[in-house]
């Protein structure tokens, strides 16, 4: 039998999986395609830059685990470091200013609660109050993203955070406050930051690799590579559990303090005259 031909459906973002699934349904309605699929001559894969956990589950049920590929998991309300009171306040804000009659819920299409925008477009999976054209009473509404596009003046804000800032924000969200305010970055080299983020996420005892991606916000390829390395080093077991060595590494990183800041030097306009000369030995 001939090797199957692979078709790739490409998407920048998937919040619900609907668009890819609907496209696939239309694709396979063609009689020739139906024949190819039935004889196993065609394999369909989906490739997405970012998707929500909900979209991942739906796409894998439709296409199969091995045919769904993505770069990272999209952050949502659930991945933010909000406490219950803050989360309730955010959701109340989304409901209060949501335009009545809108075709999506106050939390985005299919209640995705997504928190991701691109410099070229804004998905409707984020709360409508950020992109809707009018307010709850159909009066003019000044949205953050006009017409679901990023205003020119906001484009410089995309990608300005340093890797250290993103890592510390993630550590704080994972409850590793001592690491987030420590000085381990100053002695870290190479992929150490990714290792520490992975160990911090595994300390939360996630049940799946998808949950690890959701907790860390790191690309899937990096997590897979880092996880394999940590298992070789004996930091992580065959399951997603830290070994004693992994727990020790995580505890050690918390003990690394910030280096003392250099005191501000005060200049002087007066000339300086050395009183003695010394020759180094």
PDB file of C-alpha atoms in Angstrom:
ATOM      1  CA  UNK A   1       0.000   0.000   0.000  1.00  0.00           C
ATOM      2  CA  UNK A   2       1.227   3.510  -0.836  1.00  0.00           C
ATOM      3  CA  UNK A   3       2.195   5.850   1.966  1.00  0.00           C
ATOM      4  CA  UNK A   4      -0.688   8.074   3.014  1.00  0.00           C
ATOM      5  CA  UNK A   5      -0.691  11.664   1.827  1.00  0.00           C
ATOM      6  CA  UNK A   6      -0.737  14.134   4.716  1.00  0.00           C
ATOM      7  CA  UNK A   7      -2.911  17.231   4.691  1.00  0.00           C
ATOM      8  CA  UNK A   8      -2.157  19.956   7.216  1.00  0.00           C
ATOM      9  CA  UNK A   9      -4.784  22.429   8.386  1.00  0.00           C
ATOM     10  CA  UNK A  10      -2.936  25.497   9.673  1.00  0.00           C
ATOM     11  CA  UNK A  11      -4.341  27.968  12.188  1.00  0.00           C
ATOM     12  CA  UNK A  12      -2.801  30.691  14.327  1.00  0.00           C
ATOM     13  CA  UNK A  13      -5.260  30.261  17.210  1.00  0.00           C
ATOM     14  CA  UNK A  14      -8.017  27.875  18.225  1.00  0.00           C
ATOM     15  CA  UNK A  15     -10.155  28.725  21.209  1.00  0.00           C
ATOM     16  CA  UNK A  16     -12.967  26.223  20.720  1.00  0.00           C
ATOM     17  CA  UNK A  17     -11.842  24.024  17.813  1.00  0.00           C
ATOM     18  CA  UNK A  18     -15.025  24.870  15.901  1.00  0.00           C
ATOM     19  CA  UNK A  19     -13.465  26.416  12.809  1.00  0.00           C
ATOM     20  CA  UNK A  20     -11.039  23.545  12.222  1.00  0.00           C
ATOM     21  CA  UNK A  21     -13.702  20.898  12.810  1.00  0.00           C
ATOM     22  CA  UNK A  22     -16.199  22.648  10.532  1.00  0.00           C
ATOM     23  CA  UNK A  23     -13.557  22.966   7.822  1.00  0.00           C
ATOM     24  CA  UNK A  24     -12.717  19.279   8.158  1.00  0.00           C
ATOM     25  CA  UNK A  25     -16.404  18.339   7.873  1.00  0.00           C
ATOM     26  CA  UNK A  26     -16.665  20.355   4.659  1.00  0.00           C
ATOM     27  CA  UNK A  27     -13.395  18.906   3.359  1.00  0.00           C
ATOM     28  CA  UNK A  28     -14.454  15.289   3.757  1.00  0.00           C
ATOM     29  CA  UNK A  29     -17.885  15.827   2.182  1.00  0.00           C
ATOM     30  CA  UNK A  30     -16.178  15.785  -1.202  1.00  0.00           C
ATOM     31  CA  UNK A  31     -16.694  12.332  -2.717  1.00  0.00           C
ATOM     32  CA  UNK A  32     -13.082  11.917  -3.813  1.00  0.00           C
ATOM     33  CA  UNK A  33     -11.826  12.886  -0.386  1.00  0.00           C
ATOM     34  CA  UNK A  34     -14.300  10.469   1.206  1.00  0.00           C
ATOM     35  CA  UNK A  35     -12.815   7.697  -0.890  1.00  0.00           C
ATOM     36  CA  UNK A  36      -9.246   8.644  -0.012  1.00  0.00           C
ATOM     37  CA  UNK A  37     -10.079   8.748   3.691  1.00  0.00           C
ATOM     38  CA  UNK A  38     -11.918   5.423   3.648  1.00  0.00           C
ATOM     39  CA  UNK A  39      -8.953   3.674   1.989  1.00  0.00           C
ATOM     40  CA  UNK A  40      -6.463   5.298   4.339  1.00  0.00           C
ATOM     41  CA  UNK A  41      -4.764   7.180   1.528  1.00  0.00           C
ATOM     42  CA  UNK A  42      -5.064  10.525   3.321  1.00  0.00           C
ATOM     43  CA  UNK A  43      -4.124  11.591   6.854  1.00  0.00           C
ATOM     44  CA  UNK A  44      -5.280  14.966   8.137  1.00  0.00           C
ATOM     45  CA  UNK A  45      -3.258  16.853  10.749  1.00  0.00           C
ATOM     46  CA  UNK A  46      -3.956  20.195  12.399  1.00  0.00           C
ATOM     47  CA  UNK A  47      -1.118  22.595  13.221  1.00  0.00           C
ATOM     48  CA  UNK A  48      -1.947  25.526  15.502  1.00  0.00           C
ATOM     49  CA  UNK A  49       0.278  28.130  17.091  1.00  0.00           C
ATOM     50  CA  UNK A  50      -1.822  28.367  20.272  1.00  0.00           C
ATOM     51  CA  UNK A  51      -4.985  26.715  21.518  1.00  0.00           C
ATOM     52  CA  UNK A  52      -7.004  26.459  24.697  1.00  0.00           C
ATOM     53  CA  UNK A  53      -7.299  23.253  26.693  1.00  0.00           C
ATOM     54  CA  UNK A  54     -10.933  23.002  25.575  1.00  0.00           C
ATOM     55  CA  UNK A  55      -9.926  23.223  21.898  1.00  0.00           C
ATOM     56  CA  UNK A  56      -7.174  20.647  22.358  1.00  0.00           C
ATOM     57  CA  UNK A  57      -9.598  18.119  23.833  1.00  0.00           C
ATOM     58  CA  UNK A  58     -12.143  18.614  21.030  1.00  0.00           C
ATOM     59  CA  UNK A  59      -9.553  18.485  18.243  1.00  0.00           C
ATOM     60  CA  UNK A  60      -7.943  15.334  19.600  1.00  0.00           C
ATOM     61  CA  UNK A  61     -11.343  13.620  19.758  1.00  0.00           C
ATOM     62  CA  UNK A  62     -11.917  14.581  16.129  1.00  0.00           C
ATOM     63  CA  UNK A  63      -8.477  14.017  14.579  1.00  0.00           C
ATOM     64  CA  UNK A  64      -6.651  11.793  17.087  1.00  0.00           C
ATOM     65  CA  UNK A  65      -3.948  12.553  19.634  1.00  0.00           C
ATOM     66  CA  UNK A  66      -1.050  12.104  17.223  1.00  0.00           C
ATOM     67  CA  UNK A  67      -2.493  14.465  14.605  1.00  0.00           C
ATOM     68  CA  UNK A  68      -2.951  17.580  16.718  1.00  0.00           C
ATOM     69  CA  UNK A  69       0.161  19.748  16.930  1.00  0.00           C
ATOM     70  CA  UNK A  70       0.503  23.094  18.665  1.00  0.00           C
ATOM     71  CA  UNK A  71       3.182  25.442  19.899  1.00  0.00           C
ATOM     72  CA  UNK A  72       1.658  26.463  23.215  1.00  0.00           C
ATOM     73  CA  UNK A  73      -1.469  26.440  25.359  1.00  0.00           C
ATOM     74  CA  UNK A  74      -3.364  29.722  25.404  1.00  0.00           C
ATOM     75  CA  UNK A  75      -3.681  31.431  28.801  1.00  0.00           C
ATOM     76  CA  UNK A  76      -7.208  31.743  30.141  1.00  0.00           C
ATOM     77  CA  UNK A  77      -8.901  33.027  33.287  1.00  0.00           C
ATOM     78  CA  UNK A  78      -7.997  29.718  34.932  1.00  0.00           C
ATOM     79  CA  UNK A  79      -4.251  30.212  34.430  1.00  0.00           C
ATOM     80  CA  UNK A  80      -4.092  33.664  35.998  1.00  0.00           C
ATOM     81  CA  UNK A  81      -2.955  34.126  39.582  1.00  0.00           C
ATOM     82  CA  UNK A  82      -6.297  35.637  40.603  1.00  0.00           C
ATOM     83  CA  UNK A  83      -7.872  34.639  43.879  1.00  0.00           C
ATOM     84  CA  UNK A  84     -11.568  33.793  44.042  1.00  0.00           C
ATOM     85  CA  UNK A  85     -12.572  37.393  44.771  1.00  0.00           C
ATOM     86  CA  UNK A  86     -10.536  38.788  41.884  1.00  0.00           C
ATOM     87  CA  UNK A  87     -11.843  36.171  39.462  1.00  0.00           C
ATOM     88  CA  UNK A  88     -15.423  36.943  40.476  1.00  0.00           C
ATOM     89  CA  UNK A  89     -14.763  40.658  39.956  1.00  0.00           C
ATOM     90  CA  UNK A  90     -13.350  40.093  36.457  1.00  0.00           C
ATOM     91  CA  UNK A  91     -16.274  37.906  35.443  1.00  0.00           C
ATOM     92  CA  UNK A  92     -18.754  40.443  36.874  1.00  0.00           C
ATOM     93  CA  UNK A  93     -17.061  43.176  34.818  1.00  0.00           C
ATOM     94  CA  UNK A  94     -17.369  41.071  31.655  1.00  0.00           C
ATOM     95  CA  UNK A  95     -21.073  40.533  32.319  1.00  0.00           C
ATOM     96  CA  UNK A  96     -21.853  44.119  33.293  1.00  0.00           C
ATOM     97  CA  UNK A  97     -20.541  45.714  30.119  1.00  0.00           C
ATOM     98  CA  UNK A  98     -21.368  42.909  27.712  1.00  0.00           C
ATOM     99  CA  UNK A  99     -23.577  44.144  24.868  1.00  0.00           C
ATOM    100  CA  UNK A 100     -26.980  42.514  24.960  1.00  0.00           C
ATOM    101  CA  UNK A 101     -27.703  40.500  21.834  1.00  0.00           C
ATOM    102  CA  UNK A 102     -24.017  39.820  21.213  1.00  0.00           C
ATOM    103  CA  UNK A 103     -23.402  36.566  19.347  1.00  0.00           C
ATOM    104  CA  UNK A 104     -20.846  35.396  21.922  1.00  0.00           C
ATOM    105  CA  UNK A 105     -20.991  35.032  25.679  1.00  0.00           C
ATOM    106  CA  UNK A 106     -19.538  37.652  28.067  1.00  0.00           C
ATOM    107  CA  UNK A 107     -16.439  35.428  28.372  1.00  0.00           C
ATOM    108  CA  UNK A 108     -15.781  34.965  24.664  1.00  0.00           C
ATOM    109  CA  UNK A 109     -16.959  32.494  22.045  1.00  0.00           C
ATOM    110  CA  UNK A 110     -18.219  29.306  23.717  1.00  0.00           C
ATOM    111  CA  UNK A 111     -17.116  30.826  27.042  1.00  0.00           C
ATOM    112  CA  UNK A 112     -13.469  30.236  26.159  1.00  0.00           C
ATOM    113  CA  UNK A 113     -12.220  32.895  28.617  1.00  0.00           C
ATOM    114  CA  UNK A 114      -9.105  33.202  26.457  1.00  0.00           C
ATOM    115  CA  UNK A 115      -6.470  35.830  27.177  1.00  0.00           C
ATOM    116  CA  UNK A 116      -4.421  36.006  24.000  1.00  0.00           C
ATOM    117  CA  UNK A 117      -4.209  38.580  21.232  1.00  0.00           C
ATOM    118  CA  UNK A 118      -1.884  38.740  18.260  1.00  0.00           C
ATOM    119  CA  UNK A 119      -0.305  41.799  16.729  1.00  0.00           C
ATOM    120  CA  UNK A 120      -2.204  41.028  13.499  1.00  0.00           C
ATOM    121  CA  UNK A 121      -5.614  40.018  14.898  1.00  0.00           C
ATOM    122  CA  UNK A 122      -7.700  39.458  18.005  1.00  0.00           C
ATOM    123  CA  UNK A 123      -9.793  36.257  18.342  1.00  0.00           C
ATOM    124  CA  UNK A 124     -13.417  36.436  19.465  1.00  0.00           C
ATOM    125  CA  UNK A 125     -12.579  33.926  22.209  1.00  0.00           C
ATOM    126  CA  UNK A 126     -11.442  36.759  24.474  1.00  0.00           C
ATOM    127  CA  UNK A 127     -14.113  38.717  26.416  1.00  0.00           C
ATOM    128  CA  UNK A 128     -16.167  40.923  24.059  1.00  0.00           C
ATOM    129  CA  UNK A 129     -15.739  43.993  26.264  1.00  0.00           C
ATOM    130  CA  UNK A 130     -12.222  44.168  24.804  1.00  0.00           C
ATOM    131  CA  UNK A 131     -13.387  44.330  21.170  1.00  0.00           C
ATOM    132  CA  UNK A 132     -17.150  44.909  20.902  1.00  0.00           C
ATOM    133  CA  UNK A 133     -18.403  47.881  18.873  1.00  0.00           C
ATOM    134  CA  UNK A 134     -21.044  49.103  21.323  1.00  0.00           C
ATOM    135  CA  UNK A 135     -21.765  48.892  25.034  1.00  0.00           C
ATOM    136  CA  UNK A 136     -24.579  47.198  26.961  1.00  0.00           C
ATOM    137  CA  UNK A 137     -27.107  49.879  25.971  1.00  0.00           C
ATOM    138  CA  UNK A 138     -25.898  49.948  22.358  1.00  0.00           C
ATOM    139  CA  UNK A 139     -24.208  53.282  22.928  1.00  0.00           C
ATOM    140  CA  UNK A 140     -20.756  53.947  21.415  1.00  0.00           C
ATOM    141  CA  UNK A 141     -18.092  51.831  23.082  1.00  0.00           C
ATOM    142  CA  UNK A 142     -14.368  52.556  23.127  1.00  0.00           C
ATOM    143  CA  UNK A 143     -12.920  49.081  23.023  1.00  0.00           C
ATOM    144  CA  UNK A 144      -9.310  48.192  23.693  1.00  0.00           C
ATOM    145  CA  UNK A 145      -9.019  46.368  20.362  1.00  0.00           C
ATOM    146  CA  UNK A 146     -10.912  48.284  17.691  1.00  0.00           C
ATOM    147  CA  UNK A 147     -12.651  46.048  15.127  1.00  0.00           C
ATOM    148  CA  UNK A 148     -10.768  43.080  16.619  1.00  0.00           C
ATOM    149  CA  UNK A 149      -7.502  44.570  15.414  1.00  0.00           C
ATOM    150  CA  UNK A 150      -4.540  45.862  17.401  1.00  0.00           C
ATOM    151  CA  UNK A 151      -4.172  49.665  17.267  1.00  0.00           C
ATOM    152  CA  UNK A 152      -0.798  50.835  15.996  1.00  0.00           C
ATOM    153  CA  UNK A 153       0.026  52.508  19.303  1.00  0.00           C
ATOM    154  CA  UNK A 154      -0.336  49.173  21.121  1.00  0.00           C
ATOM    155  CA  UNK A 155       1.921  47.154  18.827  1.00  0.00           C
ATOM    156  CA  UNK A 156       5.129  48.045  20.764  1.00  0.00           C
ATOM    157  CA  UNK A 157       3.621  46.345  23.833  1.00  0.00           C
ATOM    158  CA  UNK A 158       3.739  42.916  22.194  1.00  0.00           C
ATOM    159  CA  UNK A 159       6.768  40.865  23.192  1.00  0.00           C
ATOM    160  CA  UNK A 160       8.481  43.475  25.362  1.00  0.00           C
ATOM    161  CA  UNK A 161       8.676  41.340  28.508  1.00  0.00           C
ATOM    162  CA  UNK A 162      12.100  39.772  29.122  1.00  0.00           C
ATOM    163  CA  UNK A 163      12.433  36.000  29.650  1.00  0.00           C
ATOM    164  CA  UNK A 164      13.325  36.685  33.307  1.00  0.00           C
ATOM    165  CA  UNK A 165      10.187  38.765  33.827  1.00  0.00           C
ATOM    166  CA  UNK A 166       7.993  36.117  32.234  1.00  0.00           C
ATOM    167  CA  UNK A 167       9.639  33.376  34.299  1.00  0.00           C
ATOM    168  CA  UNK A 168       9.187  35.280  37.564  1.00  0.00           C
ATOM    169  CA  UNK A 169       5.544  36.014  36.744  1.00  0.00           C
ATOM    170  CA  UNK A 170       4.958  32.320  36.076  1.00  0.00           C
ATOM    171  CA  UNK A 171       6.700  31.305  39.304  1.00  0.00           C
ATOM    172  CA  UNK A 172       4.554  33.733  41.281  1.00  0.00           C
ATOM    173  CA  UNK A 173       1.436  32.259  39.653  1.00  0.00           C
ATOM    174  CA  UNK A 174       2.631  28.771  40.636  1.00  0.00           C
ATOM    175  CA  UNK A 175       2.968  29.885  44.254  1.00  0.00           C
ATOM    176  CA  UNK A 176       6.788  29.841  44.207  1.00  0.00           C
ATOM    177  CA  UNK A 177       7.115  33.344  45.655  1.00  0.00           C
ATOM    178  CA  UNK A 178      10.599  32.802  47.092  1.00  0.00           C
ATOM    179  CA  UNK A 179      11.900  31.725  43.710  1.00  0.00           C
ATOM    180  CA  UNK A 180      10.130  34.596  41.953  1.00  0.00           C
ATOM    181  CA  UNK A 181      11.921  37.116  44.171  1.00  0.00           C
ATOM    182  CA  UNK A 182      15.219  35.218  44.455  1.00  0.00           C
ATOM    183  CA  UNK A 183      18.479  35.552  42.594  1.00  0.00           C
ATOM    184  CA  UNK A 184      18.630  32.163  40.889  1.00  0.00           C
ATOM    185  CA  UNK A 185      18.426  33.877  37.474  1.00  0.00           C
ATOM    186  CA  UNK A 186      21.845  35.413  38.087  1.00  0.00           C
ATOM    187  CA  UNK A 187      23.513  32.006  38.308  1.00  0.00           C
ATOM    188  CA  UNK A 188      21.306  30.250  35.752  1.00  0.00           C
ATOM    189  CA  UNK A 189      22.720  29.334  32.368  1.00  0.00           C
ATOM    190  CA  UNK A 190      21.223  28.027  29.142  1.00  0.00           C
ATOM    191  CA  UNK A 191      17.930  26.190  29.641  1.00  0.00           C
ATOM    192  CA  UNK A 192      18.049  26.372  33.443  1.00  0.00           C
ATOM    193  CA  UNK A 193      15.069  28.731  33.561  1.00  0.00           C
ATOM    194  CA  UNK A 194      12.952  26.217  31.659  1.00  0.00           C
ATOM    195  CA  UNK A 195      14.066  23.444  34.006  1.00  0.00           C
ATOM    196  CA  UNK A 196      13.110  25.430  37.101  1.00  0.00           C
ATOM    197  CA  UNK A 197       9.722  26.371  35.649  1.00  0.00           C
ATOM    198  CA  UNK A 198       9.068  22.721  34.844  1.00  0.00           C
ATOM    199  CA  UNK A 199      10.053  21.594  38.357  1.00  0.00           C
ATOM    200  CA  UNK A 200       7.862  24.309  39.886  1.00  0.00           C
ATOM    201  CA  UNK A 201       4.915  23.196  37.748  1.00  0.00           C
ATOM    202  CA  UNK A 202       5.427  19.514  38.597  1.00  0.00           C
ATOM    203  CA  UNK A 203       5.418  20.437  42.276  1.00  0.00           C
ATOM    204  CA  UNK A 204       1.721  21.167  41.746  1.00  0.00           C
ATOM    205  CA  UNK A 205       1.273  17.502  40.771  1.00  0.00           C
ATOM    206  CA  UNK A 206      -0.405  18.017  37.376  1.00  0.00           C
ATOM    207  CA  UNK A 207      -2.156  14.990  35.909  1.00  0.00           C
ATOM    208  CA  UNK A 208      -1.224  15.557  32.284  1.00  0.00           C
ATOM    209  CA  UNK A 209       1.397  17.140  30.067  1.00  0.00           C
ATOM    210  CA  UNK A 210      -1.268  19.552  28.812  1.00  0.00           C
ATOM    211  CA  UNK A 211      -1.699  20.836  32.360  1.00  0.00           C
ATOM    212  CA  UNK A 212       2.067  21.378  32.586  1.00  0.00           C
ATOM    213  CA  UNK A 213       1.923  23.447  29.401  1.00  0.00           C
ATOM    214  CA  UNK A 214      -0.973  25.416  30.818  1.00  0.00           C
ATOM    215  CA  UNK A 215       0.842  26.091  34.099  1.00  0.00           C
ATOM    216  CA  UNK A 216       4.168  27.125  32.579  1.00  0.00           C
ATOM    217  CA  UNK A 217       3.046  28.846  29.386  1.00  0.00           C
ATOM    218  CA  UNK A 218       6.117  27.403  27.667  1.00  0.00           C
ATOM    219  CA  UNK A 219       6.141  25.955  24.132  1.00  0.00           C
ATOM    220  CA  UNK A 220       5.227  22.280  23.923  1.00  0.00           C
ATOM    221  CA  UNK A 221       8.485  21.336  22.168  1.00  0.00           C
ATOM    222  CA  UNK A 222      10.529  22.973  24.931  1.00  0.00           C
ATOM    223  CA  UNK A 223       8.559  21.215  27.673  1.00  0.00           C
ATOM    224  CA  UNK A 224       8.953  17.809  25.993  1.00  0.00           C
ATOM    225  CA  UNK A 225      12.695  18.385  25.558  1.00  0.00           C
ATOM    226  CA  UNK A 226      13.157  19.675  29.116  1.00  0.00           C
ATOM    227  CA  UNK A 227      11.092  16.855  30.618  1.00  0.00           C
ATOM    228  CA  UNK A 228      13.225  14.253  28.819  1.00  0.00           C
ATOM    229  CA  UNK A 229      16.399  15.917  30.114  1.00  0.00           C
ATOM    230  CA  UNK A 230      15.079  16.069  33.690  1.00  0.00           C
ATOM    231  CA  UNK A 231      14.275  12.372  33.556  1.00  0.00           C
ATOM    232  CA  UNK A 232      17.801  11.608  32.349  1.00  0.00           C
ATOM    233  CA  UNK A 233      19.193  13.631  35.255  1.00  0.00           C
ATOM    234  CA  UNK A 234      16.958  11.827  37.752  1.00  0.00           C
ATOM    235  CA  UNK A 235      14.944  14.929  38.679  1.00  0.00           C
ATOM    236  CA  UNK A 236      11.618  13.577  37.408  1.00  0.00           C
ATOM    237  CA  UNK A 237      10.299  10.032  37.483  1.00  0.00           C
ATOM    238  CA  UNK A 238       8.573   8.085  34.723  1.00  0.00           C
ATOM    239  CA  UNK A 239       5.332   9.798  35.681  1.00  0.00           C
ATOM    240  CA  UNK A 240       4.949  13.538  36.171  1.00  0.00           C
ATOM    241  CA  UNK A 241       6.288  13.366  39.712  1.00  0.00           C
ATOM    242  CA  UNK A 242       9.424  14.973  41.109  1.00  0.00           C
ATOM    243  CA  UNK A 243      12.030  12.632  42.544  1.00  0.00           C
ATOM    244  CA  UNK A 244      13.840  13.393  45.794  1.00  0.00           C
ATOM    245  CA  UNK A 245      16.642  14.916  43.723  1.00  0.00           C
ATOM    246  CA  UNK A 246      14.139  17.134  41.898  1.00  0.00           C
ATOM    247  CA  UNK A 247      12.636  18.302  45.182  1.00  0.00           C
ATOM    248  CA  UNK A 248      16.122  19.137  46.482  1.00  0.00           C
ATOM    249  CA  UNK A 249      16.940  21.187  43.366  1.00  0.00           C
ATOM    250  CA  UNK A 250      13.697  23.105  43.729  1.00  0.00           C
ATOM    251  CA  UNK A 251      14.354  23.744  47.422  1.00  0.00           C
ATOM    252  CA  UNK A 252      17.928  24.875  46.696  1.00  0.00           C
ATOM    253  CA  UNK A 253      16.776  27.429  44.109  1.00  0.00           C
ATOM    254  CA  UNK A 254      14.587  29.052  46.776  1.00  0.00           C
ATOM    255  CA  UNK A 255      17.618  29.669  48.987  1.00  0.00           C
ATOM    256  CA  UNK A 256      19.557  31.715  46.413  1.00  0.00           C
ATOM    257  CA  UNK A 257      19.206  35.354  47.503  1.00  0.00           C
ATOM    258  CA  UNK A 258      19.325  38.421  45.351  1.00  0.00           C
ATOM    259  CA  UNK A 259      22.773  39.932  45.086  1.00  0.00           C
ATOM    260  CA  UNK A 260      23.202  43.126  47.038  1.00  0.00           C
ATOM    261  CA  UNK A 261      22.627  46.160  44.908  1.00  0.00           C
ATOM    262  CA  UNK A 262      25.623  48.404  44.269  1.00  0.00           C
ATOM    263  CA  UNK A 263      25.345  51.614  46.242  1.00  0.00           C
ATOM    264  CA  UNK A 264      24.804  54.747  44.204  1.00  0.00           C
ATOM    265  CA  UNK A 265      28.064  56.600  43.604  1.00  0.00           C
ATOM    266  CA  UNK A 266      27.968  60.322  44.215  1.00  0.00           C
ATOM    267  CA  UNK A 267      30.084  62.353  41.848  1.00  0.00           C
ATOM    268  CA  UNK A 268      32.081  65.440  42.670  1.00  0.00           C
ATOM    269  CA  UNK A 269      33.264  68.403  40.614  1.00  0.00           C
ATOM    270  CA  UNK A 270      36.426  68.750  42.726  1.00  0.00           C
ATOM    271  CA  UNK A 271      39.678  67.428  41.227  1.00  0.00           C
ATOM    272  CA  UNK A 272      41.166  64.292  42.753  1.00  0.00           C
ATOM    273  CA  UNK A 273      44.837  64.108  43.678  1.00  0.00           C
ATOM    274  CA  UNK A 274      46.258  60.680  44.655  1.00  0.00           C
ATOM    275  CA  UNK A 275      48.355  60.854  47.834  1.00  0.00           C
ATOM    276  CA  UNK A 276      50.408  57.771  47.203  1.00  0.00           C
ATOM    277  CA  UNK A 277      51.260  55.348  44.422  1.00  0.00           C
ATOM    278  CA  UNK A 278      51.392  51.580  44.913  1.00  0.00           C
ATOM    279  CA  UNK A 279      52.797  49.044  42.542  1.00  0.00           C
ATOM    280  CA  UNK A 280      50.946  45.754  42.304  1.00  0.00           C
ATOM    281  CA  UNK A 281      52.929  42.698  43.364  1.00  0.00           C
TER     282      UNK A 281
END
